[in-house]
Structures are given as structure tokens and as C-alpha cells.
Coordinates of C-alpha atoms in Angstrom, one line a residue:
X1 CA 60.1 14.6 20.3
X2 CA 57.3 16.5 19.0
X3 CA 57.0 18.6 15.7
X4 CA 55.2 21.6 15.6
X5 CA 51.8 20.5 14.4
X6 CA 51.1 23.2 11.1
X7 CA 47.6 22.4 11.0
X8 CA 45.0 24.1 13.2
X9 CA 43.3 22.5 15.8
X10 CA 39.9 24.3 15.7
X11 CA 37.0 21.9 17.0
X12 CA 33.8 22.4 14.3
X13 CA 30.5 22.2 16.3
X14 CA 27.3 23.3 15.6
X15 CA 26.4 26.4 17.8
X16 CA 23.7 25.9 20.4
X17 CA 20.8 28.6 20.7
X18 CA 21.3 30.5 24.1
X19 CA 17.8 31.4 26.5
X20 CA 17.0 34.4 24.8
X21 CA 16.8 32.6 21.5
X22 CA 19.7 34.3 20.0
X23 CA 22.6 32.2 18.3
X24 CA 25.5 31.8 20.2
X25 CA 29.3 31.7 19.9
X26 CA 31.3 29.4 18.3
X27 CA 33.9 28.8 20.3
X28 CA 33.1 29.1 24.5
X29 CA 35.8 31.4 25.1
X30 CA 35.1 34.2 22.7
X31 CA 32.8 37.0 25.2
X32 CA 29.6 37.7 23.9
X33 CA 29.0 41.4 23.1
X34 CA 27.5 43.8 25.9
X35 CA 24.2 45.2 25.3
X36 CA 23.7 48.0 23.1
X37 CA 21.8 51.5 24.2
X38 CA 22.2 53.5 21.2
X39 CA 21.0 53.6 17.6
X40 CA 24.7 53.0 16.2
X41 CA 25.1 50.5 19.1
X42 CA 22.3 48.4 18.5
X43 CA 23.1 48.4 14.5
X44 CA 26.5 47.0 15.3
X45 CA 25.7 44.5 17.7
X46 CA 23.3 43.5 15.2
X47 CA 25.9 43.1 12.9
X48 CA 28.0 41.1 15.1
X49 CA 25.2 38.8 15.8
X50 CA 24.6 38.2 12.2
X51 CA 28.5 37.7 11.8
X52 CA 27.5 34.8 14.4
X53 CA 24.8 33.4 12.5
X54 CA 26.7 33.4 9.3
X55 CA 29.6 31.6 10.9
X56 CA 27.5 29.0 12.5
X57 CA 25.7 28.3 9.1
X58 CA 28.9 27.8 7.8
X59 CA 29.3 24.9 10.0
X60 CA 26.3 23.5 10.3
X61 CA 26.2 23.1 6.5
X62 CA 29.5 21.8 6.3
X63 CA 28.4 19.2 9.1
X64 CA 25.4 18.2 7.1
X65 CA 26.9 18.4 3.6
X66 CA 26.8 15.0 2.2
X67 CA 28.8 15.3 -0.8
X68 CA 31.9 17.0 -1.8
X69 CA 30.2 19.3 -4.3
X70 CA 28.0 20.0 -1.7
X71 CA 31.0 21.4 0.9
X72 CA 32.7 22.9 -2.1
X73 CA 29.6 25.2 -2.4
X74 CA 29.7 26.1 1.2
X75 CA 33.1 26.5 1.2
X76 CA 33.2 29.1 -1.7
X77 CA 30.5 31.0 0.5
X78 CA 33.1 30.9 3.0
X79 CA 35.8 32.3 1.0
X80 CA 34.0 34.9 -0.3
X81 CA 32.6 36.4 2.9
X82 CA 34.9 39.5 4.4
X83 CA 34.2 39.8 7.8
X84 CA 37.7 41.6 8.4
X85 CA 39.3 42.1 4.8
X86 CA 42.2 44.1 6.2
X87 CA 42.9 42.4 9.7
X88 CA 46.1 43.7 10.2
X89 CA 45.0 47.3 9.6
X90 CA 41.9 46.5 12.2
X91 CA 44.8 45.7 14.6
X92 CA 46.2 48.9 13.4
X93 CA 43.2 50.7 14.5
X94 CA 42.1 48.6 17.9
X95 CA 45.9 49.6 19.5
X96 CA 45.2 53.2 18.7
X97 CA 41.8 53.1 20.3
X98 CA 43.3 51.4 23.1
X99 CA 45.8 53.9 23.6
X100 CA 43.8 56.8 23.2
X101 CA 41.2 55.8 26.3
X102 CA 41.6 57.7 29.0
X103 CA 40.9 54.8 31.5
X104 CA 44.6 52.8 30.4
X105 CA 46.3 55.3 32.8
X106 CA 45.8 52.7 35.7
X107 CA 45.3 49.8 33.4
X108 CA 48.9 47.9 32.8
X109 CA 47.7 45.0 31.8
X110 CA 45.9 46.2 28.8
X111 CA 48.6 48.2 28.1
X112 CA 51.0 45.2 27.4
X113 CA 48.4 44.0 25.1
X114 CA 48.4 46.9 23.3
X115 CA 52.0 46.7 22.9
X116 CA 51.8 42.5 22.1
X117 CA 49.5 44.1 18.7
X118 CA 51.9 46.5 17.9
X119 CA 55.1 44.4 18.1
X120 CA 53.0 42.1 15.8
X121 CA 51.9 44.2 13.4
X122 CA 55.1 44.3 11.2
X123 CA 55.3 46.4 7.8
X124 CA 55.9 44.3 4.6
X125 CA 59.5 45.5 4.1
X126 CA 60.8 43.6 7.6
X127 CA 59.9 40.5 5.7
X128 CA 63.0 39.0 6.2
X129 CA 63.7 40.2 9.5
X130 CA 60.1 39.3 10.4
X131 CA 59.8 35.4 8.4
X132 CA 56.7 34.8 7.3
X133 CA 56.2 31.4 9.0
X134 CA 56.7 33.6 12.3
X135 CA 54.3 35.9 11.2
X136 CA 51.5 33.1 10.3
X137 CA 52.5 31.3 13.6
X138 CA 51.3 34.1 16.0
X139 CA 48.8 35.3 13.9
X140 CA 46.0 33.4 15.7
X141 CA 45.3 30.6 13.1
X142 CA 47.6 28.6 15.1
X143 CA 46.8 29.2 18.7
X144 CA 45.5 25.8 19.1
X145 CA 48.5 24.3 17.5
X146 CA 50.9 27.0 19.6
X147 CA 49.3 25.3 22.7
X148 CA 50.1 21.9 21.6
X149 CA 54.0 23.0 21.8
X150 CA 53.6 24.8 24.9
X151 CA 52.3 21.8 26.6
X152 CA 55.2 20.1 25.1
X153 CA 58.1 20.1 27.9
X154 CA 61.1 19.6 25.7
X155 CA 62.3 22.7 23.6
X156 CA 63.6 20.7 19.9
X157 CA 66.2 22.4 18.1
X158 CA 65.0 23.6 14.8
X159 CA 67.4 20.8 13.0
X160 CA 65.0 18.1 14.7
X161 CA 61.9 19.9 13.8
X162 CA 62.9 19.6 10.0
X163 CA 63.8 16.5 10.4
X164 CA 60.4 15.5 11.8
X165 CA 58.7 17.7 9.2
X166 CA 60.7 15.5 6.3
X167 CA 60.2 12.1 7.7
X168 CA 57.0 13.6 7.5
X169 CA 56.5 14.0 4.5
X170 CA 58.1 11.1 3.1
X171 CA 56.1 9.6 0.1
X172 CA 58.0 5.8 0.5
X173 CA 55.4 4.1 3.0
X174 CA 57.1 1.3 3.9
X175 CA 60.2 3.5 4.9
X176 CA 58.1 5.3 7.0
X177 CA 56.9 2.3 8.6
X178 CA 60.2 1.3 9.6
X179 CA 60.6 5.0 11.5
X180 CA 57.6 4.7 13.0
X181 CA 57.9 1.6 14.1
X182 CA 61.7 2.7 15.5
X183 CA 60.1 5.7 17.2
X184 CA 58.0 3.4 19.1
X185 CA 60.6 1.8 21.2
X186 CA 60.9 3.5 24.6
X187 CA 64.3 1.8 25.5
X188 CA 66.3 4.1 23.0
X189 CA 67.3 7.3 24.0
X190 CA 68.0 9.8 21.4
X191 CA 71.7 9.0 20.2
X192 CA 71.0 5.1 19.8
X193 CA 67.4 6.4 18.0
X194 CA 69.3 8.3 15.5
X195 CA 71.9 5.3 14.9
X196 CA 69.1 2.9 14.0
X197 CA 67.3 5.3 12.0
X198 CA 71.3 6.2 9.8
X199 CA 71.1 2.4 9.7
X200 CA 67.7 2.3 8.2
X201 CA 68.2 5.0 5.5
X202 CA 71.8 2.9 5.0
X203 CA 70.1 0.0 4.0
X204 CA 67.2 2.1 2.1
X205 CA 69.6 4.2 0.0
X206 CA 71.3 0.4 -0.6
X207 CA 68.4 -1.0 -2.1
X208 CA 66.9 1.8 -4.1
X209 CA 70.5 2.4 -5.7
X210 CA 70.9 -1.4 -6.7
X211 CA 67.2 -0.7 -8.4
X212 CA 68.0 2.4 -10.4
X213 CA 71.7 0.3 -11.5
X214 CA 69.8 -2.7 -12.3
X215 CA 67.2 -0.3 -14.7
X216 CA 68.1 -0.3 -18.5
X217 CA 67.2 3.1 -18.4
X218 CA 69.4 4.6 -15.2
X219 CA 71.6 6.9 -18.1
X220 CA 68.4 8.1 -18.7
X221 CA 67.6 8.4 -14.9
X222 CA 70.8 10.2 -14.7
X223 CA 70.1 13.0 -18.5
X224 CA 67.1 14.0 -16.3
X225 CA 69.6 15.4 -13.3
X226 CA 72.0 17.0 -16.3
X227 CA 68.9 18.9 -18.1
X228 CA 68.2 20.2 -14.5
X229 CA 71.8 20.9 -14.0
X230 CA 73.1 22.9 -17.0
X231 CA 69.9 24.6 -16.4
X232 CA 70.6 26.1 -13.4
X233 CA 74.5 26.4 -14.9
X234 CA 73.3 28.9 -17.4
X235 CA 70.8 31.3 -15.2
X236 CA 74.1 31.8 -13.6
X237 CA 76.3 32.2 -16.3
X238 CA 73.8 34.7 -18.2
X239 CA 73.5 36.6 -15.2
X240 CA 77.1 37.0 -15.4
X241 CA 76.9 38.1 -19.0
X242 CA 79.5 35.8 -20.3
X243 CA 82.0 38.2 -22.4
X244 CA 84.0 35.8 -24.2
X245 CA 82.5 34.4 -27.7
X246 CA 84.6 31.3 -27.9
X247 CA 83.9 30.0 -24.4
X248 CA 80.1 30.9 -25.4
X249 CA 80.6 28.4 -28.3
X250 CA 82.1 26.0 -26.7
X251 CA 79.8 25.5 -23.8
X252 CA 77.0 25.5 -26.5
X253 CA 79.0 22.6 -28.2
X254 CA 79.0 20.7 -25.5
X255 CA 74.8 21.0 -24.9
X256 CA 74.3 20.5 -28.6
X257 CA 76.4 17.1 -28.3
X258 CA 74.6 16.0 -25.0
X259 CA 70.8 16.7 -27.1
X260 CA 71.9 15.3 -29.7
X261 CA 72.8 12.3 -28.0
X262 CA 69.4 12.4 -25.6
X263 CA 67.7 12.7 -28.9
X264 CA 69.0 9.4 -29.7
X265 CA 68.2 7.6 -26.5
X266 CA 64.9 8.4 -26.1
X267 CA 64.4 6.9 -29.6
X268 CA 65.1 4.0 -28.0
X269 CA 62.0 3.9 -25.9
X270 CA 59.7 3.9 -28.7
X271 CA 57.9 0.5 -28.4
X272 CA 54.5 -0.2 -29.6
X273 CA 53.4 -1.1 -25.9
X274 CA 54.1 2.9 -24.6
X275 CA 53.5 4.7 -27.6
X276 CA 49.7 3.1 -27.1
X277 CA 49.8 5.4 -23.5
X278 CA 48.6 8.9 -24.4
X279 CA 50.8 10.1 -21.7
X280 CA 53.5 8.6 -22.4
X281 CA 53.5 9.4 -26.5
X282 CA 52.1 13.2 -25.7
X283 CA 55.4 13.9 -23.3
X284 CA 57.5 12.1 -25.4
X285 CA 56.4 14.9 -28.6
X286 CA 56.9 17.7 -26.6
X287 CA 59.9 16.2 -25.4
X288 CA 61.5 15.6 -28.7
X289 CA 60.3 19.1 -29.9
X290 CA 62.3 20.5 -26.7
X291 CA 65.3 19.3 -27.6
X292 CA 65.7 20.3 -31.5
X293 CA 64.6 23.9 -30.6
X294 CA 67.8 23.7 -28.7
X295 CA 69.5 22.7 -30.8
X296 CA 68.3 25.0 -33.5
X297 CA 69.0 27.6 -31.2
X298 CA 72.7 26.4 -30.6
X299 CA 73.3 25.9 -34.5
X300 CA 72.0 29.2 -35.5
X301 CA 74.5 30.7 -32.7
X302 CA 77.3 29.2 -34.6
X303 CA 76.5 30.3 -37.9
X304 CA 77.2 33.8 -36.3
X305 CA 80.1 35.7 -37.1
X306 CA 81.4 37.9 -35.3
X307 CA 82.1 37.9 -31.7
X308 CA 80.1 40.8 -30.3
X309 CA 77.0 38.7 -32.1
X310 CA 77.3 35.8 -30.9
X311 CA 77.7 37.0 -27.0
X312 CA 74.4 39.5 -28.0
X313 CA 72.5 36.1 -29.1
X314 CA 73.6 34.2 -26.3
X315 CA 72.3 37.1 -23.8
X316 CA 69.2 36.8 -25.8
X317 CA 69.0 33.2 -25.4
X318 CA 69.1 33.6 -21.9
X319 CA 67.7 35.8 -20.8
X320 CA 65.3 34.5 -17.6
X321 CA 63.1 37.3 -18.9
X322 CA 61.9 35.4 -21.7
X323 CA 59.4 32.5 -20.3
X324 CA 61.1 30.8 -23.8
X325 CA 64.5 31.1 -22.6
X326 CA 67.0 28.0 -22.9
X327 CA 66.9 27.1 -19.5
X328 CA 63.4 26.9 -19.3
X329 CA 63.4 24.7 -22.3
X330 CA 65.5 22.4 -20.7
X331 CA 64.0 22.8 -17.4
X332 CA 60.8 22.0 -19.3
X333 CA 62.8 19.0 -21.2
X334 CA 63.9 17.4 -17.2
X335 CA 60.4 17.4 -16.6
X336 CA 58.7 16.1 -19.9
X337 CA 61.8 13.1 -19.4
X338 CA 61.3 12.4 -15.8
X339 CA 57.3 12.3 -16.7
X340 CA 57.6 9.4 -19.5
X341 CA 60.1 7.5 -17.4
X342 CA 57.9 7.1 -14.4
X343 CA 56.2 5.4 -16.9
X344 CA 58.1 3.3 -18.7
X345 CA 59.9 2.2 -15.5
X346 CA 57.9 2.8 -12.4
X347 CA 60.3 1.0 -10.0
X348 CA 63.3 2.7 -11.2
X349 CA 61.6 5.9 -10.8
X350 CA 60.3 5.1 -7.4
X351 CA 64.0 4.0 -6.7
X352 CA 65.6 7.6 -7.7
X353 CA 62.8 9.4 -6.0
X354 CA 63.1 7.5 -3.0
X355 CA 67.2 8.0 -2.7
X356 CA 66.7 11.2 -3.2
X357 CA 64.2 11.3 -0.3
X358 CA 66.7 9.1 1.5
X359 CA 69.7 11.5 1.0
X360 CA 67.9 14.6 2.0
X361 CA 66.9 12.8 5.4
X362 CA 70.9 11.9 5.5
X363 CA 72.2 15.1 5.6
X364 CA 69.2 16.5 7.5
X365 CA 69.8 13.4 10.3
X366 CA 73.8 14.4 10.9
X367 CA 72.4 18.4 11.7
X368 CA 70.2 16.9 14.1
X369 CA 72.3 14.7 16.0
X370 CA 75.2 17.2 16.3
X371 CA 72.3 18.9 17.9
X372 CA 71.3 16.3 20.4
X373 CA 72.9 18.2 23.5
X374 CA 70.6 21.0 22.7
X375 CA 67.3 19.6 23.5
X376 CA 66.5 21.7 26.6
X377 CA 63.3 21.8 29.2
X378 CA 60.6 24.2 28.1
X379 CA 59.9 26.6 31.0
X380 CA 56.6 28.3 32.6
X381 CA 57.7 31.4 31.8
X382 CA 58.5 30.2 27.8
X383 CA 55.2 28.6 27.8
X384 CA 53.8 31.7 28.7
X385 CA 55.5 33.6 25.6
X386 CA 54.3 31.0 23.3
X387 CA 50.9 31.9 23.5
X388 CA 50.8 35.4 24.8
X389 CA 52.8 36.7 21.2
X390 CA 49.2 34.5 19.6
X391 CA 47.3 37.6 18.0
X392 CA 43.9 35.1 19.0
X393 CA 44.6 35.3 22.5
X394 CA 45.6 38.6 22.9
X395 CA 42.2 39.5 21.5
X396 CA 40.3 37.3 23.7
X397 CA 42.5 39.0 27.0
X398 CA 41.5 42.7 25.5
X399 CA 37.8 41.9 25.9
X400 CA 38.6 40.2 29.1
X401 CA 40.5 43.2 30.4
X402 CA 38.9 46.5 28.5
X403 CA 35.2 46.5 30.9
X404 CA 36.7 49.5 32.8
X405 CA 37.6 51.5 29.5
X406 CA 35.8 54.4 28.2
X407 CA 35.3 53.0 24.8
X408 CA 35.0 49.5 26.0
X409 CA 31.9 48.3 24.2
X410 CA 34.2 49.9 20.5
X411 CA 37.1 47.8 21.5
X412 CA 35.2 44.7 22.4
X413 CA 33.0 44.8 19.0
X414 CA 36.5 45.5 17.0
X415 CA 37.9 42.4 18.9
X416 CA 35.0 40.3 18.6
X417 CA 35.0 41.2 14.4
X418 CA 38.0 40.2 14.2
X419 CA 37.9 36.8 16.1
X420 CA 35.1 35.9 14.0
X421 CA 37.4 36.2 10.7
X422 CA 40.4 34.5 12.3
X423 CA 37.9 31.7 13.6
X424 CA 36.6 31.7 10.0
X425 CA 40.5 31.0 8.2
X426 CA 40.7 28.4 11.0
X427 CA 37.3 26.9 9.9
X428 CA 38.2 26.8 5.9
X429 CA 42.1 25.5 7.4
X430 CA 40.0 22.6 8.9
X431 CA 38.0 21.8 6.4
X432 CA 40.6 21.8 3.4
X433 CA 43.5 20.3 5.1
X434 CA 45.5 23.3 4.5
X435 CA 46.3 26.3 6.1
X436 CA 44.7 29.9 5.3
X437 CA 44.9 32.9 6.9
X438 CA 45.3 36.8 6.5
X439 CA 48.6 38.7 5.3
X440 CA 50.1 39.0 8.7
X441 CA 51.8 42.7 7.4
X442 CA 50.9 46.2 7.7
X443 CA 51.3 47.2 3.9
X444 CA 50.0 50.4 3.1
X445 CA 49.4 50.3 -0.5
X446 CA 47.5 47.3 -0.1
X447 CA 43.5 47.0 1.2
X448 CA 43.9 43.6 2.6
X449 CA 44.8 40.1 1.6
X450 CA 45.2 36.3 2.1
X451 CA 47.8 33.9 2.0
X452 CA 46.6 29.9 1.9
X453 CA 49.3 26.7 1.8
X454 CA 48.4 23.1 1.4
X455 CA 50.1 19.9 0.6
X456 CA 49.0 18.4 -2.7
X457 CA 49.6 14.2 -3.6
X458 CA 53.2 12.9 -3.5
X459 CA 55.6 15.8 -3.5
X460 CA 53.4 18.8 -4.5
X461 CA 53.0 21.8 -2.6
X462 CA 51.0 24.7 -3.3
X463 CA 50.6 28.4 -2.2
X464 CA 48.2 31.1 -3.3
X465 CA 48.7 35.0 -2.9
X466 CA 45.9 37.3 -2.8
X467 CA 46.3 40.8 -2.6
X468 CA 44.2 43.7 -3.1
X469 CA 46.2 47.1 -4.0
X470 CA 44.9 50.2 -3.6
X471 CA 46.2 51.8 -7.1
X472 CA 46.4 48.4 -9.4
X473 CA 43.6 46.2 -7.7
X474 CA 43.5 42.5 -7.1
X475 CA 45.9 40.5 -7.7
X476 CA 46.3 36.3 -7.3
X477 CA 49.3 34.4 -7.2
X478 CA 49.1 30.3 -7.5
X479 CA 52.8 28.9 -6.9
X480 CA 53.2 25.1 -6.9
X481 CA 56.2 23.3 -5.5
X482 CA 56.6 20.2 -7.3
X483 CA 59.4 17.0 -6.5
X484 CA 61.1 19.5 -4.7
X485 CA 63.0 21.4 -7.2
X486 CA 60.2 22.8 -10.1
X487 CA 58.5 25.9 -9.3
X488 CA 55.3 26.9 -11.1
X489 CA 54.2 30.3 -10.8
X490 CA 50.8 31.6 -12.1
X491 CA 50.1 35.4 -11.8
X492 CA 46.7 37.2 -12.4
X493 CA 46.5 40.8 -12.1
X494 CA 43.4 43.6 -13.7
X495 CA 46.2 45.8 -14.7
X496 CA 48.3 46.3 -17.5
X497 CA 50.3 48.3 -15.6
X498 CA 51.1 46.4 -13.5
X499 CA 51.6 43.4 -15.4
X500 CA 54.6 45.4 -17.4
X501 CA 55.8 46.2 -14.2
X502 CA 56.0 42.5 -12.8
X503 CA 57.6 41.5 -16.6
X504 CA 60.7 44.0 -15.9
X505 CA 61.3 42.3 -12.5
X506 CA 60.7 38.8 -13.6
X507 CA 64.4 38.5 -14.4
X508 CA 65.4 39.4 -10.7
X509 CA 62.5 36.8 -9.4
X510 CA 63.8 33.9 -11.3
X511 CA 67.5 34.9 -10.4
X512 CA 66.5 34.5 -6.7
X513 CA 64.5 31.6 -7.1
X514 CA 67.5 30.0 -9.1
X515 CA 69.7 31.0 -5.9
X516 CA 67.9 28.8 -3.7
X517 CA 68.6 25.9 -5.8
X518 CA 65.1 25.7 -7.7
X519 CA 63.4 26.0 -10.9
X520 CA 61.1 27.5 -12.9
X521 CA 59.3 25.1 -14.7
X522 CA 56.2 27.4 -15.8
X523 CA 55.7 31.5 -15.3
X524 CA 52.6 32.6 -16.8
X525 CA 51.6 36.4 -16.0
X526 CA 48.4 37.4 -17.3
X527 CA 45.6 40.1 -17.4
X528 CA 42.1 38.5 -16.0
X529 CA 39.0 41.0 -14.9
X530 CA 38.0 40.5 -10.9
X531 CA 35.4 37.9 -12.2
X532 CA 38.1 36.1 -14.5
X533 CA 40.4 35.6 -11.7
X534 CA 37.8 34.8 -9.3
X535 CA 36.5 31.6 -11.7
X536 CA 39.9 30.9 -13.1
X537 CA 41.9 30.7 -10.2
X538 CA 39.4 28.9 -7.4
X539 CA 40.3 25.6 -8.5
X540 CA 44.2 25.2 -8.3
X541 CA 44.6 20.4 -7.8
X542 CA 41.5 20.8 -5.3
X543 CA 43.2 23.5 -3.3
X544 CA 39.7 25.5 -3.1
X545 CA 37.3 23.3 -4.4
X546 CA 36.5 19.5 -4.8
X547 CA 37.9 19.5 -0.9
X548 CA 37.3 16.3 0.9
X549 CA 34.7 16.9 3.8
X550 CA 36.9 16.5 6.9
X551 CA 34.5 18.1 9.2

């Protein structure tokens, strides 16, 4: 079984100089332009040629780089070079010009092209009708990666898949050994393959849960899962708007008593040995200061009167709004906890990590073997499909099939600018060990954007959001997924506006990120200038810069 493989596949090689001396393209398949016999003509195949030129520097400096600061630097040239800004309004444009020629009247072929752009090109509102990990897949970042699958000949239920993606990811080497090592033996077929692997996360789950009993801190282990907990308990409860003062108290009661009591056991851990650790003494602080402004918080509530105050307060006091609310004090809290116990007991806090991990592949592994029956064989006509809904090779088959048009030599310089800035995401892709590409939506009131992902160390994940609106300019969004469960989310905007307008929704944000089962460790929504944001937000845990050179 094979997992769709979310990394691009783009070969980087230096681009050989044709006969006539000019450079030429990157990739064999792309056509090179027609010649030119006008003014306007010449000045845009000249453009296209420097495009070319550009592109191939690109990689020939990234080949011959031979430091990391020296591919950041190229890298940043790369990032900040609009070839195509708005791609999906290009595609916009090249399936009107396609339509309008004259010569498509006897030309079917290039009218199911046109019609392969336009079912593509999807407004922002069908979001979740049209996911956006559908979106990226046939956007043409992933064409060699969509080929990959095609040539697979088994179809894998989606179950499998994520369960391919999270053994995957799995941070506990040596239990990802022990799969690999399973997957290599030929003689199993799938049912006895899943058996073995049940009995290998069995055992695994086993012996990480006799390591987190055997800890002398597992109740500790154990307060960081509550803090998370009543966390997510009270985004629920305040959206409710919980209209009874006594059972407002008394749920506050019951927090107070379990800080209080946390308060106490992290004293506990004070020893000369970890207090010497600046990481360890610095969480610890902010820690302790996390838990008496809850309390404080739940005392002053009490000393409260009358009904209709207290229920005011406690709206107040949690209101997701607020990037001070309780719930983000004690989501804050899990994490400061879980931080200083990774150091004070590393292989307890492997332990819990790794059952975690274990009993996520668990219930993962049951959906997939109740789905066993549904592996099917992939097609010619399915294969087909895969790639001919790829926005890349629908691109290169317009320039293949448009000679005969009117306005060929239009279409074939619009296809060929756009190639070059799909080829260009795939080229940065590569070289960070991420995926970048364009915002695969037709969004009117925005003039182009990008959207990047990338896997960070051990449980981190991070995505970045840039979008360029017509009335309230640029805005970046950084968003990292951390251990599964902590969402950090860091906005930039030039506006005011519309960083007032983002604060009246942020209630509405959290609520639905809270629905999904995560949290929202850190929201910080501020004003930057374009050159702010630019310098601020182009280093985010090497997702931009200090890259490895993979290329």
C-alpha cells in the first residue's frame, strides 16, 4: 500500500544553453515560445525568456550554494519574485481567451481543457464543498506526485491512507522500526499485516504505560491532560452563557481546589539540580504565576454578590475574545507543565507522548481494517482522471493543442507564464522540504496569494497565509500545530480596519477551532507595515529561511 506522497517530485537541474545561445527550459516538456513578429510580441517573448533565465539562476545558485545562509539568500529571491501573483485569476483569463477564439468551433479537445480550468477554478466560499487539500492536489504543484498514485494499481481507502500518513509521522523510532520491518514481509497479506502491527502497538502501549505508572510524577502527567480538559470544558460552557450563578460558583470551586492543589505539587519539584536549568526555572515562574491569576480570578468571583454579577463576571472571564481569558490561562498552564516535565522526567514524558501516538494509531488501525474489502484496482480510465484534473498538465496540453487558434501565440505566452510560477512553488517545495503553492480560489476581493505547509521537529506543523486584499492590503498568517492539540496563530495585517474587524470574529474562530478538539495556546493580531511583515514574518522555526540545502 502506497500513501500519497505530499511532497513534489520536481527534478532541479541546471538548464543547458540551446544552439542559438538562448537559455532553455527547465523542465523538457514545457514548449518553448513561437517566434515573435511584432513589437508587443517580441517584448513579451522577451519577457518570457528572461522569466527563463531568472528561473534557471534560481537553480543553478541553489546547486552551487555551499552554505545554508547562502540558499537562504537565494531562496528569499525566490520568494519574492511574482511571475504570476494571481494564478488563479490568470486561469480566469486564459479560459476566456480560449473561448472567445474563433478557431475552438472544430477544436473539442481544447474545449475540454477549457472546461478542466474552469471546473478548477473554484470561488473561496465553496471552501468546504471544494477542500482545500483537493484544491492544492490538482493545482499543479503535485503533478509529479499525482503521477506517482496513478502508476499505483491499487486504489487505498482513505482510512489506510491516514493510517500511512500517521505511522508516518510517528516521532518513536524504534516503533517505527518494528512497522517497517513488518511491512517488509511479503508472506502477509493485509488482514494478518494489520494483526501483527494491533500486536505491536499492544505491546508498545504496554510498555510506555508501565513507564508513565512507574514515574513519581505520572499525577502530574495526568494535571497536564485536566488543565487541557476543563479548558476546552469552559469554551463550551461560556459559549453557552451559563445562566445559573450557583452552578457558576461551584464549577469555579472545584478549579480553584484542583490549582490550589497543582500549586502544591509542582512545589514539589523544586530541587536544586532543576532550578539550576534556565528552562526549567523560567516555565516553572510563569507556571506558578498562571495558576494564582486563576485563582485570583476565581476568589474575586466569589466575593460577588449578587447573582446577575457573578454570571456577568464569569462571561467576562471567558470570554474567547479576550487573548487573557481563563481558558487560555490554563491552556497556557498545560503547556508551561508539560514543558518542565519533559525535563524533569524525559522518559515518562516520552512514555505519555508515545501512548498517545500509540492510541491514535489504535483507533486509526480498526477504521482501516474494517476497510480492508475496499482496496480496489485502479483503472486506465481513473489513471487518466488523476492527472487530467492536474492544472500543470492541462497547461502543458493547451500549448500542445492551441497551434491552430487565432490567438495562439496569447494563449501559449499566458500558459507558459504561468508554468514558470507553478514550476517556481515546486522549486522552493523542493528545496524547503515543504510544500508551497498559490491560493487555488477565485477570490475577488483579493489580488493574489500563497499558502505554504511544512513539518517542523517532533510533532510541529506549521502553515503560513498570505493574502493580498484589494481594500485592506497584505495580510500574513503563521499558524503552528504543536503535539497535536495547541494551535498558535500569528496575524499581521497594514490595517487597522481590518485588524478590529478580525478582533470581533476572533470569538467565532476560537469557538470552531475549540470544536475540532484543539487549542489555542497563543493568538496575537497585530498592525505591521508591508516591510514589517515582510522581515518579521520570513523566519517562522526555519520555515523560510535557515532551510537545509536539499537540492
Amino acid at each position: 500500500m502506497n500513501n500519497i506522497n505530499l511532497t513534489t517530485q520536481t527534478s532541479i537541474t541546471p538548464a543547458q544553453p540551446n544552439q542559438s545561445g538562448q537559455t532553455g527550459q527547465i523542465f523538457k516538456n514545457q514548449p518553448s515560445t513561437t517566434p515573435q513578429t511584432t513589437q508587443h510580441q517580441t517584448a513579451d517573448k522577451q519577457a518570457l525568456e528572461n522569466i527563463d533565465r531568472f528561473i534557471n539562476k534560481v537553480i543553478n545558485e541553489i546547486k552551487g550554494a555551499n552554505t545554508a545562509t547562502q540558499t537562504t539568500k537565494v531562496m528569499q529571491m525566490a520568494q519574492q519574485t511574482k511571475i504570476a501573483p494571481d494564478l488563479a485569476n490568470e486561469l480566469q483569463n486564459l479560459a476566456k481567451m480560449i473561448d472567445a477564439d474563433d478557431g475552438m468551433q472544430n477544436n473539442q479537445a481544447l474545449k475540454d481543457l477549457a472546461t478542466k480550468l474552469k471546473e478548477f477554478l473554484k470561488p473561496i466560499a465553496d471552501l468546504k464543498t471544494a477542500p482545500l487539500n483537493e484544491q492544492i492536489k490538482n493545482s499543479g504543484i503535485m503533478l509529479e506526485a499525482n503521477l506517482k498514485e496513478a502508476l499505483n494499481p491499487q486504489k487505498i481507502p482513505q482510512s489506510m491512507q491516514k493510517l500511512l500518513s500517521d505511522i508516518k509521522n510517528l516521532s518513536n523510532q524504534n516503533l517505527l522500526n518494528q512497522i517497517l520491518t513488518l511491512a517488509k514481509d511479503e508472506n502477509l497479506d493485509n488482514n494478518k499485516s494489520f494483526l501483527k502491527l494491533n500486536e505491536i502497538l499492544k505491546n508498545e502501549a504496554e510498555i510506555s504505560a508501565k513507564i508513565l505508572n512507574n514515574s513519581a510524577l505520572k499525577g502530574l502527567f495526568s494535571d497536564v491532560n485536566k488543565l487541557d480538559n476543563i479548558a476546552k470544558f469552559l469554551d463550551k460552557t461560556s459559549n453557552l452563557s451559563m445562566q445559573n450563578a450557583d452552578k457558576i460558583l461551584n464549577q469555579m470551586s472545584k478549579l480553584n481546589e484542583f490549582t490550589n492543589s497543582l500549586n502544591n505539587k509542582i512545589s514539589l519539584l523544586n530541587s536544586e539540580k532543576l532550578n539550576q536549568l534556565s528552562a526549567f526555572s523560567s516555565n516553572l515562574k510563569e507556571l506558578k504565576s498562571y495558576l494564582n491569576e486563576i485563582s485570583s480570578s476565581i476568589n474575586a468571583l466569589n466575593k460577588i454578590g449578587d447573582e446577575a454579577g457573578i454570571i456577568k463576571n464569569f462571561q467576562i472571564l471567558t470570554n474567547s475574545q479576550s487573548n487573557s481569558s481563563l481558558q487560555d490561562k490554563l491552556s497556557a498552564a498545560a503547556k508551561r507543565l508539560s514543558v518542565m516535565l519533559n525535563i524533569a522526567d524525559l522518559n515518562g514524558s516520552n512514555a505519555k507522548s508515545n501512548l498517545n501516538d500509540v492510541n491514535l494509531l489504535t483507533k486509526q488501525l480498526k477504521l482501516a481494517t474494517a476497510d480492508v474489502d475496499s482496496i480496489q484496482t485502479r483503472t486506465a480510465v481513473e489513471t487518466t482522471k488523476t492527472l487530467s484534473s492536474d492544472i500543470k498538465s492541462t497547461l502543458l496540453s493547451i500549448q500542445e493543442k492551441s497551434s491552430s487558434l487565432n490567438n495562439a501565440q496569447q494563449i501559449n505566452q499566458l500558459s507558459s507564464k504561468m508554468l514558470s510560477q507553478i514550476e517556481m512553488h515546486q522549486i522552493i517545495s523542493s528545496v524547503s522540504g515543504g510544500l508551497q503553492t498559490y491560493l487555488p480560489y477565485i477570490w475577488d476581493g483579493v489580488d493574489g496569494g500563497k499558502v505554504a505547509f511544512k513539518q517542523g521537529k517532533k510533532d510541529k506543523f506549521y502553515a503560513q497565509i498570505d493574502l493580498n486584499f484589494k481594500e485592506y492590503g497584505q495580510v500574513n498568517v503563521m499558524i503552528g500545530l504543536i503535539n497535536k492539540r495547541y494551535i498558535d496563530i500569528s496575524i499581521a495585517t497594514t490595517q487597522n480596519e481590518l485588524k478590529d474587524m478580525l478582533l470581533q470574529n476572533n470569538k467565532e474562530l476560537k469557538t470552531a477551532i475549540s470544536d475540532l478538539g484543539l487549542i489555542v495556546s497563543n493568538f496575537n493580531l497585530k498592525v505591521y507595515s508591508k516591510n514589517e511583515i515582510s522581515q518579521k514574518f520570513k523566519e517562522f522555526d526555519g520555515f523560510e529561511v535557515g532551510i537545509n540545502k536539499k537540492a
